Amino acid sequence: IAGVEGKEAEQDAARKKLGELMPKDWRVVLMLAGHAWGERRMDEMVTLAKRVVELNPNSGMAWNLVGYGNLQQGKPDDAVSAFRKYVEGAPTDPNAHDSLGDSLIRAGKLEEAETSFHKALEVDPKYIDAWTGVALTRALRSDWPKALEAMQQRVDTAPREQDKPGALLEL
């Protein structure tokens, strides 16, 4: 209620109290991790997200936070490890493969990253954001025709008409 009413101090106090009352509830710790992410407190967010995966190893969102937190901190190898755990726990989630691809790019593993983006598309052909990852891996290898081809795929496979203008802009 405090959040809806714009009372940030009350909301923060309620969030802190909930964390104290329910320190072993992975959903509460995940909420705290998400809040730390929103406030750009990366060290705290990664610590909390790691706590979530101790409590619930199958929390894809927590692995995603650990991975992106590590990327923000300049630790691409740690991010790759976290995203591999995410993929292991959620092999049918296209975001897991897409996020792994993002970290592999930062780790300099461009071909493996492209494979991961293609896996995201295999899992869900409508997950068109993965085409941007494919294009980026190709552009980083200076294969501009293939990069443009991937971006055209994003345009051509956009599942909704309202997605096409944004895809065209990216192209």
PDB file of C-alpha atoms in Angstrom:
ATOM      1  CA  ILE A   1       0.000   0.000   0.000  1.00  0.00           C
ATOM      2  CA  ALA A   2       2.841   2.363   0.855  1.00  0.00           C
ATOM      3  CA  GLY A   3       4.308   1.834  -2.615  1.00  0.00           C
ATOM      4  CA  VAL A   4       1.004   2.552  -4.332  1.00  0.00           C
ATOM      5  CA  GLU A   5       0.615   5.690  -2.263  1.00  0.00           C
ATOM      6  CA  GLY A   6       4.147   6.838  -3.127  1.00  0.00           C
ATOM      7  CA  LYS A   7       5.398   6.593   0.434  1.00  0.00           C
ATOM      8  CA  GLU A   8       8.879   5.299  -0.332  1.00  0.00           C
ATOM      9  CA  ALA A   9      10.235   5.451   3.223  1.00  0.00           C
ATOM     10  CA  GLU A  10       7.302   3.393   4.515  1.00  0.00           C
ATOM     11  CA  GLN A  11       7.675   0.970   1.625  1.00  0.00           C
ATOM     12  CA  ASP A  12      11.392   0.518   2.350  1.00  0.00           C
ATOM     13  CA  ALA A  13      10.655  -0.046   6.050  1.00  0.00           C
ATOM     14  CA  ALA A  14       7.978  -2.647   5.210  1.00  0.00           C
ATOM     15  CA  ARG A  15      10.311  -4.388   2.759  1.00  0.00           C
ATOM     16  CA  LYS A  16      13.087  -4.501   5.396  1.00  0.00           C
ATOM     17  CA  LYS A  17      10.693  -5.804   8.059  1.00  0.00           C
ATOM     18  CA  LEU A  18       9.407  -8.518   5.726  1.00  0.00           C
ATOM     19  CA  GLY A  19      13.006  -9.571   5.062  1.00  0.00           C
ATOM     20  CA  GLU A  20      13.613  -9.819   8.800  1.00  0.00           C
ATOM     21  CA  LEU A  21      10.407 -11.799   9.414  1.00  0.00           C
ATOM     22  CA  MET A  22      10.844 -14.203   6.495  1.00  0.00           C
ATOM     23  CA  PRO A  23      14.587 -14.551   5.776  1.00  0.00           C
ATOM     24  CA  LYS A  24      14.179 -18.095   4.454  1.00  0.00           C
ATOM     25  CA  ASP A  25      11.340 -17.401   2.053  1.00  0.00           C
ATOM     26  CA  TRP A  26      12.989 -17.322  -1.364  1.00  0.00           C
ATOM     27  CA  ARG A  27      10.233 -15.112  -2.790  1.00  0.00           C
ATOM     28  CA  VAL A  28      10.869 -12.428  -0.164  1.00  0.00           C
ATOM     29  CA  VAL A  29      14.625 -12.558  -0.732  1.00  0.00           C
ATOM     30  CA  LEU A  30      14.023 -12.391  -4.510  1.00  0.00           C
ATOM     31  CA  MET A  31      11.883  -9.283  -4.003  1.00  0.00           C
ATOM     32  CA  LEU A  32      14.709  -7.710  -1.984  1.00  0.00           C
ATOM     33  CA  ALA A  33      17.220  -8.652  -4.686  1.00  0.00           C
ATOM     34  CA  GLY A  34      15.015  -7.098  -7.356  1.00  0.00           C
ATOM     35  CA  HIS A  35      14.747  -3.908  -5.326  1.00  0.00           C
ATOM     36  CA  ALA A  36      18.536  -3.770  -4.892  1.00  0.00           C
ATOM     37  CA  TRP A  37      18.865  -4.218  -8.687  1.00  0.00           C
ATOM     38  CA  GLY A  38      16.479  -1.321  -9.272  1.00  0.00           C
ATOM     39  CA  GLU A  39      18.567   0.874  -7.016  1.00  0.00           C
ATOM     40  CA  ARG A  40      21.772  -0.265  -8.757  1.00  0.00           C
ATOM     41  CA  ARG A  41      23.237  -1.789  -5.584  1.00  0.00           C
ATOM     42  CA  MET A  42      24.940  -4.616  -7.490  1.00  0.00           C
ATOM     43  CA  ASP A  43      26.983  -6.184  -4.683  1.00  0.00           C
ATOM     44  CA  GLU A  44      23.921  -6.432  -2.453  1.00  0.00           C
ATOM     45  CA  MET A  45      21.748  -7.658  -5.323  1.00  0.00           C
ATOM     46  CA  VAL A  46      24.163 -10.452  -6.273  1.00  0.00           C
ATOM     47  CA  THR A  47      24.488 -11.506  -2.615  1.00  0.00           C
ATOM     48  CA  LEU A  48      20.703 -11.637  -2.230  1.00  0.00           C
ATOM     49  CA  ALA A  49      20.172 -13.425  -5.556  1.00  0.00           C
ATOM     50  CA  LYS A  50      22.765 -16.044  -4.562  1.00  0.00           C
ATOM     51  CA  ARG A  51      20.810 -16.488  -1.326  1.00  0.00           C
ATOM     52  CA  VAL A  52      17.667 -17.090  -3.395  1.00  0.00           C
ATOM     53  CA  VAL A  53      19.328 -19.859  -5.410  1.00  0.00           C
ATOM     54  CA  GLU A  54      20.490 -21.468  -2.165  1.00  0.00           C
ATOM     55  CA  LEU A  55      16.861 -21.470  -1.011  1.00  0.00           C
ATOM     56  CA  ASN A  56      15.404 -22.348  -4.432  1.00  0.00           C
ATOM     57  CA  PRO A  57      17.960 -23.594  -6.994  1.00  0.00           C
ATOM     58  CA  ASN A  58      15.247 -23.593  -9.682  1.00  0.00           C
ATOM     59  CA  SER A  59      14.571 -19.852  -9.524  1.00  0.00           C
ATOM     60  CA  GLY A  60      15.371 -18.735 -13.039  1.00  0.00           C
ATOM     61  CA  MET A  61      14.835 -15.100 -12.143  1.00  0.00           C
ATOM     62  CA  ALA A  62      17.439 -15.357  -9.370  1.00  0.00           C
ATOM     63  CA  TRP A  63      20.007 -16.930 -11.706  1.00  0.00           C
ATOM     64  CA  ASN A  64      19.220 -14.165 -14.195  1.00  0.00           C
ATOM     65  CA  LEU A  65      19.899 -11.526 -11.527  1.00  0.00           C
ATOM     66  CA  VAL A  66      23.157 -13.210 -10.503  1.00  0.00           C
ATOM     67  CA  GLY A  67      24.257 -13.350 -14.132  1.00  0.00           C
ATOM     68  CA  TYR A  68      23.404  -9.767 -15.034  1.00  0.00           C
ATOM     69  CA  GLY A  69      24.790  -8.510 -11.732  1.00  0.00           C
ATOM     70  CA  ASN A  70      28.081 -10.190 -12.564  1.00  0.00           C
ATOM     71  CA  LEU A  71      28.034  -8.641 -16.033  1.00  0.00           C
ATOM     72  CA  GLN A  72      27.447  -5.206 -14.476  1.00  0.00           C
ATOM     73  CA  GLN A  73      30.439  -5.816 -12.217  1.00  0.00           C
ATOM     74  CA  GLY A  74      32.683  -6.798 -15.134  1.00  0.00           C
ATOM     75  CA  LYS A  75      32.758 -10.518 -14.297  1.00  0.00           C
ATOM     76  CA  PRO A  76      31.703 -12.196 -17.565  1.00  0.00           C
ATOM     77  CA  ASP A  77      32.985 -15.662 -16.631  1.00  0.00           C
ATOM     78  CA  ASP A  78      30.943 -15.637 -13.412  1.00  0.00           C
ATOM     79  CA  ALA A  79      27.958 -14.455 -15.442  1.00  0.00           C
ATOM     80  CA  VAL A  80      28.389 -17.318 -17.925  1.00  0.00           C
ATOM     81  CA  SER A  81      28.421 -19.782 -15.011  1.00  0.00           C
ATOM     82  CA  ALA A  82      25.230 -18.295 -13.549  1.00  0.00           C
ATOM     83  CA  PHE A  83      23.426 -18.323 -16.889  1.00  0.00           C
ATOM     84  CA  ARG A  84      24.471 -21.936 -17.517  1.00  0.00           C
ATOM     85  CA  LYS A  85      22.735 -22.778 -14.217  1.00  0.00           C
ATOM     86  CA  TYR A  86      19.700 -20.848 -15.428  1.00  0.00           C
ATOM     87  CA  VAL A  87      19.667 -22.886 -18.660  1.00  0.00           C
ATOM     88  CA  GLU A  88      20.062 -26.144 -16.712  1.00  0.00           C
ATOM     89  CA  GLY A  89      17.076 -25.287 -14.531  1.00  0.00           C
ATOM     90  CA  ALA A  90      14.911 -23.842 -17.307  1.00  0.00           C
ATOM     91  CA  PRO A  91      15.919 -25.387 -20.647  1.00  0.00           C
ATOM     92  CA  THR A  92      12.584 -24.457 -22.230  1.00  0.00           C
ATOM     93  CA  ASP A  93      12.815 -20.772 -21.264  1.00  0.00           C
ATOM     94  CA  PRO A  94      14.105 -18.817 -24.268  1.00  0.00           C
ATOM     95  CA  ASN A  95      15.253 -15.998 -21.971  1.00  0.00           C
ATOM     96  CA  ALA A  96      17.707 -18.385 -20.291  1.00  0.00           C
ATOM     97  CA  HIS A  97      19.421 -19.111 -23.603  1.00  0.00           C
ATOM     98  CA  ASP A  98      19.263 -15.447 -24.650  1.00  0.00           C
ATOM     99  CA  SER A  99      20.839 -14.319 -21.369  1.00  0.00           C
ATOM    100  CA  LEU A 100      23.550 -16.959 -21.703  1.00  0.00           C
ATOM    101  CA  GLY A 101      24.237 -15.594 -25.179  1.00  0.00           C
ATOM    102  CA  ASP A 102      24.597 -12.076 -23.759  1.00  0.00           C
ATOM    103  CA  SER A 103      27.200 -13.243 -21.258  1.00  0.00           C
ATOM    104  CA  LEU A 104      29.075 -15.289 -23.846  1.00  0.00           C
ATOM    105  CA  ILE A 105      29.410 -12.166 -25.997  1.00  0.00           C
ATOM    106  CA  ARG A 106      30.947 -10.309 -23.064  1.00  0.00           C
ATOM    107  CA  ALA A 107      33.269 -13.284 -22.474  1.00  0.00           C
ATOM    108  CA  GLY A 108      34.403 -13.061 -26.118  1.00  0.00           C
ATOM    109  CA  LYS A 109      32.863 -16.401 -27.124  1.00  0.00           C
ATOM    110  CA  LEU A 110      30.986 -15.140 -30.149  1.00  0.00           C
ATOM    111  CA  GLU A 111      30.283 -18.406 -31.961  1.00  0.00           C
ATOM    112  CA  GLU A 112      29.033 -20.067 -28.777  1.00  0.00           C
ATOM    113  CA  ALA A 113      26.908 -16.973 -28.103  1.00  0.00           C
ATOM    114  CA  GLU A 114      25.311 -17.207 -31.534  1.00  0.00           C
ATOM    115  CA  THR A 115      24.516 -20.864 -30.893  1.00  0.00           C
ATOM    116  CA  SER A 116      22.825 -19.889 -27.620  1.00  0.00           C
ATOM    117  CA  PHE A 117      20.704 -17.234 -29.340  1.00  0.00           C
ATOM    118  CA  HIS A 118      19.670 -19.803 -31.962  1.00  0.00           C
ATOM    119  CA  LYS A 119      18.705 -22.166 -29.131  1.00  0.00           C
ATOM    120  CA  ALA A 120      16.432 -19.443 -27.733  1.00  0.00           C
ATOM    121  CA  LEU A 121      14.759 -19.219 -31.143  1.00  0.00           C
ATOM    122  CA  GLU A 122      14.470 -22.995 -31.338  1.00  0.00           C
ATOM    123  CA  VAL A 123      12.730 -23.030 -27.956  1.00  0.00           C
ATOM    124  CA  ASP A 124      10.416 -20.180 -28.982  1.00  0.00           C
ATOM    125  CA  PRO A 125      10.472 -18.892 -32.581  1.00  0.00           C
ATOM    126  CA  LYS A 126       8.536 -15.811 -31.441  1.00  0.00           C
ATOM    127  CA  TYR A 127      11.353 -14.745 -29.102  1.00  0.00           C
ATOM    128  CA  ILE A 128      12.587 -12.222 -31.644  1.00  0.00           C
ATOM    129  CA  ASP A 129      15.012 -10.453 -29.291  1.00  0.00           C
ATOM    130  CA  ALA A 130      17.359 -13.385 -29.889  1.00  0.00           C
ATOM    131  CA  TRP A 131      17.742 -12.250 -33.512  1.00  0.00           C
ATOM    132  CA  THR A 132      19.358  -9.066 -32.193  1.00  0.00           C
ATOM    133  CA  GLY A 133      21.881 -11.226 -30.342  1.00  0.00           C
ATOM    134  CA  VAL A 134      22.564 -13.259 -33.474  1.00  0.00           C
ATOM    135  CA  ALA A 135      23.095 -10.020 -35.402  1.00  0.00           C
ATOM    136  CA  LEU A 136      25.441  -8.652 -32.752  1.00  0.00           C
ATOM    137  CA  THR A 137      27.631 -11.760 -32.739  1.00  0.00           C
ATOM    138  CA  ARG A 138      27.909 -11.531 -36.512  1.00  0.00           C
ATOM    139  CA  ALA A 139      28.628  -7.792 -36.486  1.00  0.00           C
ATOM    140  CA  LEU A 140      31.335  -8.278 -33.877  1.00  0.00           C
ATOM    141  CA  ARG A 141      32.938 -10.774 -36.266  1.00  0.00           C
ATOM    142  CA  SER A 142      32.660  -8.125 -39.035  1.00  0.00           C
ATOM    143  CA  ASP A 143      30.144 -10.193 -40.991  1.00  0.00           C
ATOM    144  CA  TRP A 144      27.854  -7.274 -41.804  1.00  0.00           C
ATOM    145  CA  PRO A 145      25.763  -8.989 -44.503  1.00  0.00           C
ATOM    146  CA  LYS A 146      24.908 -11.840 -42.113  1.00  0.00           C
ATOM    147  CA  ALA A 147      24.268  -9.355 -39.280  1.00  0.00           C
ATOM    148  CA  LEU A 148      21.781  -7.471 -41.454  1.00  0.00           C
ATOM    149  CA  GLU A 149      20.222 -10.773 -42.494  1.00  0.00           C
ATOM    150  CA  ALA A 150      19.630 -11.620 -38.821  1.00  0.00           C
ATOM    151  CA  MET A 151      18.037  -8.230 -38.175  1.00  0.00           C
ATOM    152  CA  GLN A 152      15.798  -8.736 -41.202  1.00  0.00           C
ATOM    153  CA  GLN A 153      14.747 -12.048 -39.627  1.00  0.00           C
ATOM    154  CA  ARG A 154      13.745 -10.095 -36.529  1.00  0.00           C
ATOM    155  CA  VAL A 155      11.527  -7.886 -38.691  1.00  0.00           C
ATOM    156  CA  ASP A 156      10.096 -10.784 -40.707  1.00  0.00           C
ATOM    157  CA  THR A 157       9.289 -12.953 -37.679  1.00  0.00           C
ATOM    158  CA  ALA A 158       7.869 -10.238 -35.417  1.00  0.00           C
ATOM    159  CA  PRO A 159       4.743 -11.942 -34.040  1.00  0.00           C
ATOM    160  CA  ARG A 160       2.664  -8.771 -33.758  1.00  0.00           C
ATOM    161  CA  GLU A 161       2.288  -5.851 -36.123  1.00  0.00           C
ATOM    162  CA  GLN A 162       3.114  -3.411 -33.326  1.00  0.00           C
ATOM    163  CA  ASP A 163       6.530  -5.126 -32.959  1.00  0.00           C
ATOM    164  CA  LYS A 164       7.521  -4.391 -36.565  1.00  0.00           C
ATOM    165  CA  PRO A 165       8.281  -0.632 -36.285  1.00  0.00           C
ATOM    166  CA  GLY A 166      10.760  -1.217 -33.456  1.00  0.00           C
ATOM    167  CA  ALA A 167      12.339  -4.104 -35.343  1.00  0.00           C
ATOM    168  CA  LEU A 168      12.603  -1.957 -38.468  1.00  0.00           C
ATOM    169  CA  LEU A 169      14.208   0.827 -36.446  1.00  0.00           C
ATOM    170  CA  GLU A 170      16.809  -1.596 -35.090  1.00  0.00           C
ATOM    171  CA  LEU A 171      17.444  -2.866 -38.638  1.00  0.00           C
TER     172      LEU A 171
END
